[in-house]
């Protein structure tokens, strides 16, 4: 029988592609804008040694910085989005490289900024604010720079670190090319001998199949290839962690964790508290694994049995049109203004919907100033509906922050980046449960909800613990070979899944395919964000307009306050373990309902 074909980019319908022309009409327009942007380098250099001379000079420089930020927003988004449309096209890879080289050149040219801001005496700076009231707009950002005084180096040292930026990005670039463009997986075979293509986009749908032969075949296909490149993958990840350690040491941080979280004003204690809280909540996870094994009627539960729904015969499929309608109904508690933004995104080229040959895997939302750009690889599964509302949560968060904050405060930090997306997912689940009366369908949906807890709260915390321990190994001078990474990763799986799970040897290679390990302590925020989102969604459904008002206030906040303060304004305190503990309690309650339904 014929293998299913994935279309070329040119074969995808225009209405299913994002409106990249909203950034630049043509590649030539982009090139012209890049050439014009090169003039920013001498304009920035003209301020060298002058930031402390007057309030007007400092204000002029900070306004130029805003102008550069807006110009590079369009340049970077166009190049990266075009590259992601087909990662095999060398011309767009080169465009990404060109704009990144210019960005590094500008960072190098502006290396004087932080040292000069630090050198301005406090009383002089206060005089500047009095002399030029418009400068007070930038007070928070200036205070943030001055707060990190002990981690800022000399002018020449800062220039050197800025110049190293392109090299520092190399591990992520190499991983992306290997993972998205070069790796090819053998077809998987189902119980009837039919071949199925294995790609990043098809892998999870294959793992959700009720055909166990197909699941194991897809599992073996994927990890057989990663196994062939295990030493290469370990070298790339090792290079990533070493460059993080280099910059942390250079800036006199005690660890890479402290360096990463300082930039977002998050106490490292929150990271450790998350891991500790999840460790204290392993029993619900073990209970869920045991339930899954019994529900599937298996003597042994393997890693390739984790994604198949435990309720057979309720295979939910959706067209993209149906997915959009469900999203609008599920997110109705957020109010008509929020729904109108969703409709705007659905109708006006925010979303690139389907997989095509060479397209970047996974999903994301990129919050460009013109409007967000959402990449999907939509297959019509229930997961894909959740991915749609997840990424549109990011998109609306970006849009509202861009609309309500001045340029200097539009970009929200990564600690809050996953809150809006996972709040949408929680509201979607509550909606689906509220309109489902069929016992079997309800069990299917609860299983999906349980999988969100497993996949987000537990799995991402396991990722976070792996990332932390790899960084600690590197700091201690221990080798991060493929053998060491596989041993660590397998041990964590044993710990997190418990005695009812057969932790297959192949899963020890999973670290080699996770792009988020190149994002510098990003993954823990999926777990903290999920805990916050559960709390927020329940408050919205419980309290209505007042909770929605607080929540929308959070979405419009950008980085106008530290992230923990912004979340407190919406009613959640992430400095406390309570949100994580409350989420794991809900997980345990849902397992109880699932056990009753399956009985």
Coordinates of C-alpha atoms in Angstrom, one line a residue:
X1 CA 0.0 0.0 0.0
X2 CA 1.1 3.6 -0.6
X3 CA 2.8 5.5 2.1
X4 CA 1.0 8.8 3.1
X5 CA 2.7 11.7 1.4
X6 CA 3.6 15.0 3.1
X7 CA 3.1 18.0 0.7
X8 CA 5.8 20.4 -0.5
X9 CA 5.4 24.0 0.8
X10 CA 4.2 25.2 -2.6
X11 CA 1.3 22.6 -2.5
X12 CA -0.2 24.1 0.8
X13 CA -3.2 26.4 0.2
X14 CA -2.6 30.1 0.8
X15 CA -5.3 30.3 3.5
X16 CA -3.5 27.7 5.5
X17 CA -0.2 29.7 5.6
X18 CA 0.7 32.6 7.8
X19 CA 0.7 36.1 6.2
X20 CA 4.5 36.5 6.1
X21 CA 4.0 39.4 3.7
X22 CA 2.7 41.5 6.6
X23 CA 6.3 41.8 7.6
X24 CA 7.9 42.3 4.2
X25 CA 6.3 42.0 0.8
X26 CA 9.4 40.3 -0.7
X27 CA 12.8 39.0 0.2
X28 CA 14.3 42.0 -1.6
X29 CA 12.4 44.3 0.7
X30 CA 13.8 42.5 3.6
X31 CA 17.3 42.8 2.2
X32 CA 16.8 46.5 1.8
X33 CA 15.7 46.9 5.4
X34 CA 18.7 44.9 6.6
X35 CA 21.0 47.2 4.6
X36 CA 19.3 50.2 6.2
X37 CA 19.6 48.6 9.7
X38 CA 23.4 48.5 9.3
X39 CA 23.3 52.3 9.7
X40 CA 22.3 51.7 13.4
X41 CA 25.8 50.6 14.2
X42 CA 27.5 54.1 13.8
X43 CA 24.4 55.8 15.3
X44 CA 24.8 53.7 18.4
X45 CA 28.6 54.2 18.5
X46 CA 28.1 57.9 18.4
X47 CA 26.7 57.7 22.0
X48 CA 29.8 56.0 23.4
X49 CA 31.1 57.8 26.4
X50 CA 28.1 60.2 26.5
X51 CA 25.2 58.5 28.4
X52 CA 26.0 60.4 31.6
X53 CA 26.5 63.8 30.0
X54 CA 22.8 64.9 30.1
X55 CA 19.2 63.8 30.6
X56 CA 18.5 64.6 26.9
X57 CA 21.4 62.5 25.6
X58 CA 20.4 59.5 27.7
X59 CA 16.8 59.9 26.5
X60 CA 17.8 60.1 22.9
X61 CA 19.9 56.9 23.3
X62 CA 17.1 55.0 24.9
X63 CA 14.7 56.1 22.2
X64 CA 17.2 54.9 19.6
X65 CA 17.3 51.6 21.4
X66 CA 13.5 51.3 21.0
X67 CA 13.7 52.2 17.3
X68 CA 16.3 49.5 16.8
X69 CA 14.2 47.0 18.7
X70 CA 11.2 47.6 16.4
X71 CA 13.3 47.4 13.2
X72 CA 15.0 44.1 14.3
X73 CA 11.6 42.7 15.3
X74 CA 10.5 42.6 11.7
X75 CA 13.9 41.6 10.3
X76 CA 14.4 38.7 12.7
X77 CA 10.8 37.4 12.5
X78 CA 10.7 37.4 8.7
X79 CA 14.0 35.5 8.4
X80 CA 13.2 33.0 11.1
X81 CA 9.6 32.4 9.9
X82 CA 10.8 31.9 6.3
X83 CA 13.5 29.5 7.4
X84 CA 11.0 27.5 9.5
X85 CA 8.6 27.2 6.5
X86 CA 11.2 24.9 4.9
X87 CA 14.4 24.3 7.0
X88 CA 16.2 22.9 3.9
X89 CA 16.3 26.2 2.0
X90 CA 19.8 27.5 2.4
X91 CA 18.9 31.1 1.3
X92 CA 16.7 31.5 4.4
X93 CA 19.3 29.9 6.7
X94 CA 21.7 32.5 5.4
X95 CA 19.2 35.3 6.0
X96 CA 18.9 34.2 9.6
X97 CA 22.7 34.2 9.9
X98 CA 22.9 37.7 8.3
X99 CA 20.5 39.3 10.7
X100 CA 22.0 37.5 13.7
X101 CA 25.5 38.7 12.7
X102 CA 24.2 42.3 12.5
X103 CA 22.5 41.8 15.9
X104 CA 25.8 40.7 17.4
X105 CA 27.6 43.6 15.8
X106 CA 25.0 46.0 17.3
X107 CA 25.3 44.3 20.7
X108 CA 29.1 44.8 20.5
X109 CA 28.7 48.4 19.5
X110 CA 26.3 49.0 22.4
X111 CA 28.5 47.2 24.9
X112 CA 29.2 50.5 26.6
X113 CA 25.5 50.9 27.6
X114 CA 25.5 48.9 30.8
X115 CA 28.8 50.1 32.2
X116 CA 27.9 53.7 31.5
X117 CA 24.5 53.4 33.1
X118 CA 26.2 51.9 36.1
X119 CA 28.7 54.8 36.2
X120 CA 26.1 57.5 36.5
X121 CA 25.9 58.6 40.2
X122 CA 22.5 58.1 41.9
X123 CA 22.0 61.8 42.6
X124 CA 23.0 62.7 39.0
X125 CA 20.4 60.1 37.6
X126 CA 17.7 61.5 39.9
X127 CA 18.5 65.0 38.5
X128 CA 18.1 63.6 35.0
X129 CA 14.6 62.4 35.9
X130 CA 13.7 65.8 37.2
X131 CA 15.2 67.6 34.2
X132 CA 13.6 65.4 31.6
X133 CA 10.2 63.8 32.8
X134 CA 10.0 61.6 29.6
X135 CA 13.1 59.7 30.9
X136 CA 11.0 58.3 33.8
X137 CA 9.4 55.9 31.3
X138 CA 12.7 54.1 31.3
X139 CA 13.4 54.2 35.1
X140 CA 12.3 50.5 35.7
X141 CA 14.7 49.2 32.9
X142 CA 17.5 51.4 34.2
X143 CA 16.9 50.1 37.7
X144 CA 17.0 46.6 36.4
X145 CA 20.4 47.2 34.9
X146 CA 21.8 48.8 38.0
X147 CA 20.4 46.0 40.2
X148 CA 22.8 43.6 38.4
X149 CA 25.8 45.8 39.0
X150 CA 28.0 43.0 40.5
X151 CA 27.6 40.9 37.3
X152 CA 28.5 43.6 34.8
X153 CA 32.1 43.7 33.5
X154 CA 34.2 46.5 32.0
X155 CA 33.4 48.1 28.7
X156 CA 36.0 46.0 26.8
X157 CA 35.0 42.8 28.6
X158 CA 31.3 43.4 27.7
X159 CA 32.2 44.0 24.1
X160 CA 34.1 40.7 24.0
X161 CA 31.2 38.8 25.5
X162 CA 28.8 40.5 23.0
X163 CA 31.1 39.5 20.2
X164 CA 31.0 35.9 21.4
X165 CA 27.2 35.8 21.1
X166 CA 27.1 34.2 17.6
X167 CA 29.4 31.4 18.7
X168 CA 27.2 30.9 21.8
X169 CA 24.2 30.3 19.6
X170 CA 26.1 27.6 17.6
X171 CA 25.0 24.5 19.7
X172 CA 21.3 25.4 19.2
X173 CA 21.8 26.1 15.5
X174 CA 23.7 22.8 15.0
X175 CA 21.0 20.8 16.9
X176 CA 18.2 22.4 14.9
X177 CA 19.9 21.5 11.6
X178 CA 20.6 18.0 12.7
X179 CA 17.1 17.4 14.3
X180 CA 14.9 19.3 11.8
X181 CA 16.7 19.1 8.5
X182 CA 19.0 16.1 8.5
X183 CA 17.6 13.3 10.5
X184 CA 15.4 10.9 8.6
X185 CA 13.5 8.0 10.3
X186 CA 12.6 4.6 8.8
X187 CA 8.9 4.1 8.1
X188 CA 6.9 2.3 10.9
X189 CA 4.9 -0.9 10.2
X190 CA 1.5 -1.6 11.6
X191 CA 0.1 -5.0 12.5
X192 CA -1.2 -5.4 8.9
X193 CA 2.2 -4.6 7.3
X194 CA 1.1 -1.1 6.2
X195 CA 4.0 1.4 6.2
X196 CA 3.6 4.8 8.0
X197 CA 6.0 7.7 7.7
X198 CA 7.8 8.7 10.9
X199 CA 8.5 12.4 11.2
X200 CA 8.6 14.8 14.1
X201 CA 5.0 15.7 13.1
X202 CA 3.7 12.1 12.8
X203 CA 5.4 10.6 15.8
X204 CA 3.0 11.4 18.6
X205 CA -0.1 10.6 16.5
X206 CA 1.5 7.2 15.8
X207 CA 2.2 6.7 19.5
X208 CA -1.5 7.4 20.1
X209 CA -2.6 4.6 17.8
X210 CA -4.4 1.6 19.3
X211 CA -2.2 -0.6 17.2
X212 CA 0.6 -1.6 19.7
X213 CA 2.7 -3.1 16.9
X214 CA 2.6 0.3 15.1
X215 CA 3.5 2.1 18.4
X216 CA 6.5 0.0 19.1
X217 CA 7.6 0.1 15.5
X218 CA 7.5 4.0 15.5
X219 CA 9.2 4.0 18.9
X220 CA 12.0 1.8 17.6
X221 CA 12.3 3.7 14.4
X222 CA 12.8 7.1 16.1
X223 CA 15.3 6.0 18.7
X224 CA 17.3 3.7 16.4
X225 CA 18.2 6.9 14.5
X226 CA 19.0 8.9 17.6
X227 CA 21.0 6.0 18.8
X228 CA 23.2 6.3 15.7
X229 CA 23.9 9.9 16.5
X230 CA 24.1 9.6 20.3
X231 CA 27.7 10.8 20.6
X232 CA 27.1 13.7 18.2
X233 CA 24.0 14.7 20.2
X234 CA 25.9 14.5 23.5
X235 CA 28.7 16.7 22.1
X236 CA 26.2 19.3 21.0
X237 CA 24.4 19.3 24.4
X238 CA 27.8 19.4 26.2
X239 CA 28.8 22.4 24.1
X240 CA 25.5 24.2 25.0
X241 CA 26.0 23.7 28.7
X242 CA 29.7 24.7 28.5
X243 CA 28.9 28.0 26.8
X244 CA 26.3 28.7 29.5
X245 CA 28.9 28.0 32.2
X246 CA 31.4 30.2 30.5
X247 CA 29.0 33.2 30.5
X248 CA 27.9 32.5 34.1
X249 CA 31.5 32.3 35.3
X250 CA 32.4 35.4 33.4
X251 CA 29.6 37.4 35.0
X252 CA 30.4 36.0 38.5
X253 CA 27.3 34.0 39.1
X254 CA 27.5 31.0 41.4
X255 CA 25.8 28.7 38.8
X256 CA 24.2 28.7 35.4
X257 CA 20.8 28.5 37.1
X258 CA 21.4 31.7 39.0
X259 CA 22.6 33.4 35.8
X260 CA 19.6 32.3 33.8
X261 CA 16.9 33.2 36.4
X262 CA 18.5 36.5 37.4
X263 CA 17.6 37.8 33.9
X264 CA 13.9 37.2 34.6
X265 CA 14.0 38.3 38.3
X266 CA 13.1 34.8 39.5
X267 CA 14.6 33.4 42.7
X268 CA 16.4 30.1 42.0
X269 CA 14.5 28.8 45.1
X270 CA 11.4 28.6 43.0
X271 CA 13.1 26.2 40.6
X272 CA 14.2 23.9 43.5
X273 CA 10.8 24.2 45.2
X274 CA 9.2 23.0 42.0
X275 CA 11.4 19.8 41.9
X276 CA 10.9 19.2 45.6
X277 CA 7.1 19.7 45.5
X278 CA 6.9 17.2 42.5
X279 CA 9.1 14.7 44.4
X280 CA 6.7 14.9 47.3
X281 CA 3.9 14.1 44.8
X282 CA 5.2 11.0 43.1
X283 CA 2.5 8.8 44.6
X284 CA -0.3 10.2 42.4
X285 CA 1.9 9.6 39.4
X286 CA 2.6 6.0 40.4
X287 CA -1.1 5.6 40.9
X288 CA -1.8 6.9 37.4
X289 CA 0.8 4.6 35.8
X290 CA -0.8 1.6 37.6
X291 CA -4.2 2.7 36.4
X292 CA -3.0 3.1 32.8
X293 CA -1.5 -0.4 32.8
X294 CA -4.7 -1.9 34.1
X295 CA -7.0 0.1 31.8
X296 CA -5.0 -1.0 28.7
X297 CA -5.1 -4.6 29.9
X298 CA -1.3 -5.0 29.8
X299 CA 0.9 -7.2 31.9
X300 CA 3.7 -4.6 31.4
X301 CA 3.4 -0.9 30.6
X302 CA 6.2 0.3 28.3
X303 CA 7.2 3.8 27.3
X304 CA 5.5 3.4 23.9
X305 CA 2.2 2.8 25.8
X306 CA 2.2 6.2 27.4
X307 CA 0.3 8.2 24.7
X308 CA -2.5 5.9 23.6
X309 CA -5.8 6.9 25.1
X310 CA -6.8 4.3 27.8
X311 CA -10.5 4.5 26.6
X312 CA -10.7 2.5 23.3
X313 CA -13.2 3.4 20.7
X314 CA -13.4 7.1 21.3
X315 CA -10.9 8.3 18.7
X316 CA -11.7 12.0 18.4
X317 CA -10.8 13.7 15.1
X318 CA -11.4 17.3 14.1
X319 CA -11.1 19.5 11.1
X320 CA -9.3 22.8 11.6
X321 CA -12.6 24.6 11.2
X322 CA -14.1 22.5 14.0
X323 CA -11.0 23.1 16.2
X324 CA -11.4 26.9 15.8
X325 CA -15.1 26.7 16.7
X326 CA -14.4 24.7 19.8
X327 CA -11.7 27.2 20.8
X328 CA -14.1 30.1 20.6
X329 CA -16.7 28.2 22.8
X330 CA -14.2 27.0 25.3
X331 CA -12.6 30.4 25.8
X332 CA -15.9 32.3 26.1
X333 CA -15.4 32.8 29.9
X334 CA -12.5 35.2 29.0
X335 CA -15.0 37.6 27.4
X336 CA -16.0 39.0 24.0
X337 CA -12.9 41.2 23.6
X338 CA -10.7 38.1 24.0
X339 CA -12.8 36.2 21.5
X340 CA -12.6 39.0 19.0
X341 CA -8.8 38.7 19.1
X342 CA -9.0 35.0 18.4
X343 CA -11.3 35.7 15.4
X344 CA -8.7 38.2 14.2
X345 CA -6.0 35.7 14.4
X346 CA -8.0 32.9 12.7
X347 CA -9.0 35.2 9.8
X348 CA -6.0 37.3 9.1
X349 CA -2.9 35.2 8.6
X350 CA -1.6 34.6 12.1
X351 CA -1.4 30.8 11.7
X352 CA 0.6 28.4 9.5
X353 CA -1.6 25.3 9.9
X354 CA -0.3 22.1 8.3
X355 CA 2.9 20.1 8.1
X356 CA 4.9 20.4 4.8
X357 CA 8.2 18.9 3.7
X358 CA 11.1 20.5 5.6
X359 CA 8.8 22.5 7.9
X360 CA 10.0 23.0 11.4
X361 CA 8.6 20.4 13.8
X362 CA 6.3 21.1 16.7
X363 CA 4.4 24.3 17.4
X364 CA 5.1 27.8 18.6
X365 CA 3.8 31.4 18.7
X366 CA 6.2 34.2 17.8
X367 CA 5.0 37.5 19.1
X368 CA 6.0 39.9 16.3
X369 CA 4.9 43.5 16.7
X370 CA 2.8 43.5 13.5
X371 CA 0.9 40.5 14.8
X372 CA 1.8 37.1 16.2
X373 CA 2.9 34.2 14.0
X374 CA 1.7 30.8 15.1
X375 CA 3.3 27.7 13.7
X376 CA 1.3 24.4 13.9
X377 CA 1.6 21.0 12.3
X378 CA -2.1 20.2 12.6
X379 CA -3.2 16.6 12.2
X380 CA -6.7 16.7 13.5
X381 CA -6.2 15.0 16.8
X382 CA -7.5 16.2 20.2
X383 CA -4.0 17.1 21.0
X384 CA -3.9 19.4 18.0
X385 CA -7.0 21.2 19.3
X386 CA -5.2 21.7 22.6
X387 CA -2.1 22.9 20.7
X388 CA -4.2 25.5 18.9
X389 CA -5.7 27.0 22.0
X390 CA -2.2 26.8 23.7
X391 CA -0.4 28.7 21.0
X392 CA -3.3 31.2 20.6
X393 CA -2.9 31.8 24.4
X394 CA 0.7 32.8 23.7
X395 CA -0.4 34.9 20.7
X396 CA -3.0 36.9 22.6
X397 CA -0.6 37.4 25.5
X398 CA 2.0 38.9 23.1
X399 CA -0.6 40.9 21.2
X400 CA -2.1 42.5 24.4
X401 CA 1.4 43.2 25.8
X402 CA 2.5 44.8 22.5
X403 CA -0.7 46.9 22.4
X404 CA -0.7 48.1 26.0
X405 CA 3.0 48.5 26.9
X406 CA 5.6 50.9 25.5
X407 CA 8.3 49.3 23.4
X408 CA 10.7 49.0 26.4
X409 CA 8.3 46.8 28.3
X410 CA 6.4 44.8 25.7
X411 CA 8.4 41.5 25.9
X412 CA 7.1 39.4 28.8
X413 CA 9.8 37.2 30.4
X414 CA 9.8 33.4 30.0
X415 CA 8.7 32.7 33.6
X416 CA 5.2 33.8 32.6
X417 CA 5.4 32.8 29.0
X418 CA 3.5 29.5 29.5
X419 CA 0.8 30.7 31.8
X420 CA -1.6 32.1 29.3
X421 CA -1.2 29.1 26.9
X422 CA -1.8 26.5 29.6
X423 CA -4.7 28.6 31.1
X424 CA -6.4 28.3 27.7
X425 CA -5.8 24.5 27.8
X426 CA -7.4 24.2 31.2
X427 CA -10.4 26.2 30.1
X428 CA -10.7 24.0 27.0
X429 CA -10.7 20.9 29.2
X430 CA -13.3 22.3 31.6
X431 CA -15.5 23.2 28.6
X432 CA -15.2 19.7 27.0
X433 CA -16.1 18.0 30.3
X434 CA -19.0 20.3 30.8
X435 CA -20.6 19.4 27.4
X436 CA -19.8 15.7 27.6
X437 CA -22.4 13.3 29.1
X438 CA -21.3 10.1 27.5
X439 CA -19.5 8.0 30.1
X440 CA -16.9 6.7 27.7
X441 CA -16.2 10.1 26.2
X442 CA -15.9 11.6 29.6
X443 CA -13.4 9.0 30.6
X444 CA -11.5 9.7 27.4
X445 CA -11.3 13.4 28.2
X446 CA -10.3 12.9 31.8
X447 CA -7.6 10.6 30.5
X448 CA -6.5 13.5 28.3
X449 CA -6.5 15.9 31.3
X450 CA -4.5 13.4 33.3
X451 CA -2.0 13.3 30.4
X452 CA -1.6 17.1 30.6
X453 CA -0.7 16.7 34.2
X454 CA 1.7 13.9 33.4
X455 CA 3.2 15.6 30.4
X456 CA 3.4 19.1 31.7
X457 CA 3.7 19.1 35.5
X458 CA 5.7 15.9 35.9
X459 CA 7.5 15.4 32.6
X460 CA 8.6 19.0 32.3
X461 CA 9.8 18.9 35.9
X462 CA 11.8 15.8 35.1
X463 CA 13.3 17.7 32.1
X464 CA 14.1 20.6 34.4
X465 CA 15.8 18.2 36.9
X466 CA 17.8 16.6 34.0
X467 CA 18.9 20.1 32.7
X468 CA 19.9 21.2 36.2
X469 CA 21.9 18.0 36.9
X470 CA 23.7 18.2 33.5
X471 CA 24.7 21.8 34.3
X472 CA 25.9 20.8 37.8
X473 CA 27.9 17.9 36.3
X474 CA 29.6 20.3 33.9
X475 CA 30.3 22.8 36.7
X476 CA 31.9 20.0 38.7
X477 CA 34.1 19.1 35.7
X478 CA 32.4 15.7 35.1
X479 CA 32.1 14.3 31.6
X480 CA 28.7 14.7 29.9
X481 CA 29.2 11.8 27.5
X482 CA 26.4 10.0 25.8
X483 CA 26.7 7.2 28.4
X484 CA 26.5 9.6 31.3
X485 CA 23.6 11.5 29.9
X486 CA 21.7 8.3 29.0
X487 CA 22.3 6.8 32.5
X488 CA 21.1 10.0 34.2
X489 CA 18.0 10.3 31.9
X490 CA 17.0 6.6 32.5
X491 CA 17.4 6.9 36.2
X492 CA 15.1 9.9 36.3
X493 CA 12.5 8.1 34.3
X494 CA 12.6 5.2 36.8
X495 CA 12.2 7.7 39.6
X496 CA 9.4 9.7 38.1
X497 CA 7.3 6.8 36.7
X498 CA 7.6 4.3 39.5
X499 CA 7.4 0.5 39.8
X500 CA 4.6 -0.2 37.3
X501 CA 6.5 1.2 34.3
X502 CA 9.0 -0.7 32.2
X503 CA 11.6 2.0 31.4
X504 CA 12.8 0.8 28.0
X505 CA 16.5 1.2 27.2
X506 CA 15.6 3.4 24.2
X507 CA 14.0 6.1 26.3
X508 CA 17.4 6.8 27.8
X509 CA 18.1 8.6 24.4
X510 CA 15.0 10.9 24.6
X511 CA 17.2 13.8 25.8
X512 CA 18.8 13.9 22.4
X513 CA 15.6 15.0 20.7
X514 CA 14.4 17.7 23.1
X515 CA 15.0 21.2 21.6
X516 CA 14.2 22.9 24.8
X517 CA 17.4 21.8 26.4
X518 CA 19.0 24.6 24.2
X519 CA 16.8 27.3 25.7
X520 CA 18.7 27.9 28.9
X521 CA 16.5 26.7 31.8
X522 CA 13.2 27.2 29.9
X523 CA 11.4 23.9 30.6
X524 CA 10.7 24.4 34.3
X525 CA 8.3 27.2 33.4
X526 CA 6.0 24.8 31.6
X527 CA 5.5 23.2 35.0
X528 CA 5.2 26.4 37.1
X529 CA 3.1 27.9 34.3
X530 CA 0.8 24.9 34.3
X531 CA 0.3 25.1 38.1
X532 CA -0.4 28.8 37.8
X533 CA -2.8 28.2 34.9
X534 CA -4.8 25.6 36.8
X535 CA -5.2 28.1 39.6
X536 CA -6.1 30.9 37.3
X537 CA -8.6 28.9 35.2
X538 CA -10.5 27.8 38.3
X539 CA -10.6 31.3 39.6
X540 CA -12.0 32.6 36.3
X541 CA -14.7 30.0 36.2
X542 CA -15.5 30.5 39.9
X543 CA -15.4 34.3 40.1
X544 CA -16.2 35.5 36.6
X545 CA -15.7 39.1 35.6
X546 CA -13.5 40.2 38.5
X547 CA -11.1 37.3 37.9
X548 CA -11.1 37.9 34.1
X549 CA -10.3 41.6 34.8
X550 CA -7.3 40.7 36.9
X551 CA -6.2 38.1 34.3
X552 CA -6.4 40.4 31.4
X553 CA -4.4 42.9 33.4
X554 CA -1.8 40.3 33.8
X555 CA -1.8 39.6 30.0
X556 CA -1.3 43.3 29.2
X557 CA 1.5 43.6 31.7
X558 CA 4.5 42.7 29.5
X559 CA 7.5 43.1 31.7
X560 CA 6.2 46.2 33.5
X561 CA 6.9 44.4 36.8
X562 CA 8.7 41.3 37.9
X563 CA 6.9 38.1 36.9
X564 CA 6.0 36.9 40.4
X565 CA 4.4 40.3 41.1
X566 CA 2.5 40.2 37.9
X567 CA 1.1 36.8 38.7
X568 CA 0.2 37.9 42.2
X569 CA -1.9 40.6 40.6
X570 CA -3.9 37.8 38.8
X571 CA -4.3 35.9 42.1
X572 CA -1.5 33.3 42.1
X573 CA 1.6 33.3 44.3
X574 CA 4.3 31.2 42.6
X575 CA 6.8 31.9 45.4
X576 CA 4.8 29.4 47.4
X577 CA 4.6 25.7 46.7
X578 CA 0.8 25.9 47.1
X579 CA 0.0 26.1 43.3
X580 CA 2.1 23.1 42.5
X581 CA 0.7 21.1 45.5
X582 CA -2.9 22.1 44.6
X583 CA -2.4 21.0 41.0
X584 CA -1.1 17.6 42.1
X585 CA -4.0 17.2 44.5
X586 CA -6.4 17.9 41.5
X587 CA -4.4 15.3 39.5
X588 CA -5.0 12.7 42.3
X589 CA -8.8 13.6 42.4
X590 CA -9.1 13.1 38.7
X591 CA -7.4 9.7 38.9
X592 CA -10.0 8.8 41.4
X593 CA -12.8 9.8 39.1
X594 CA -11.1 7.9 36.2
X595 CA -10.9 4.8 38.3
X596 CA -14.6 5.0 39.1
X597 CA -15.5 5.5 35.4
X598 CA -13.4 2.6 34.3
X599 CA -14.7 0.3 37.0

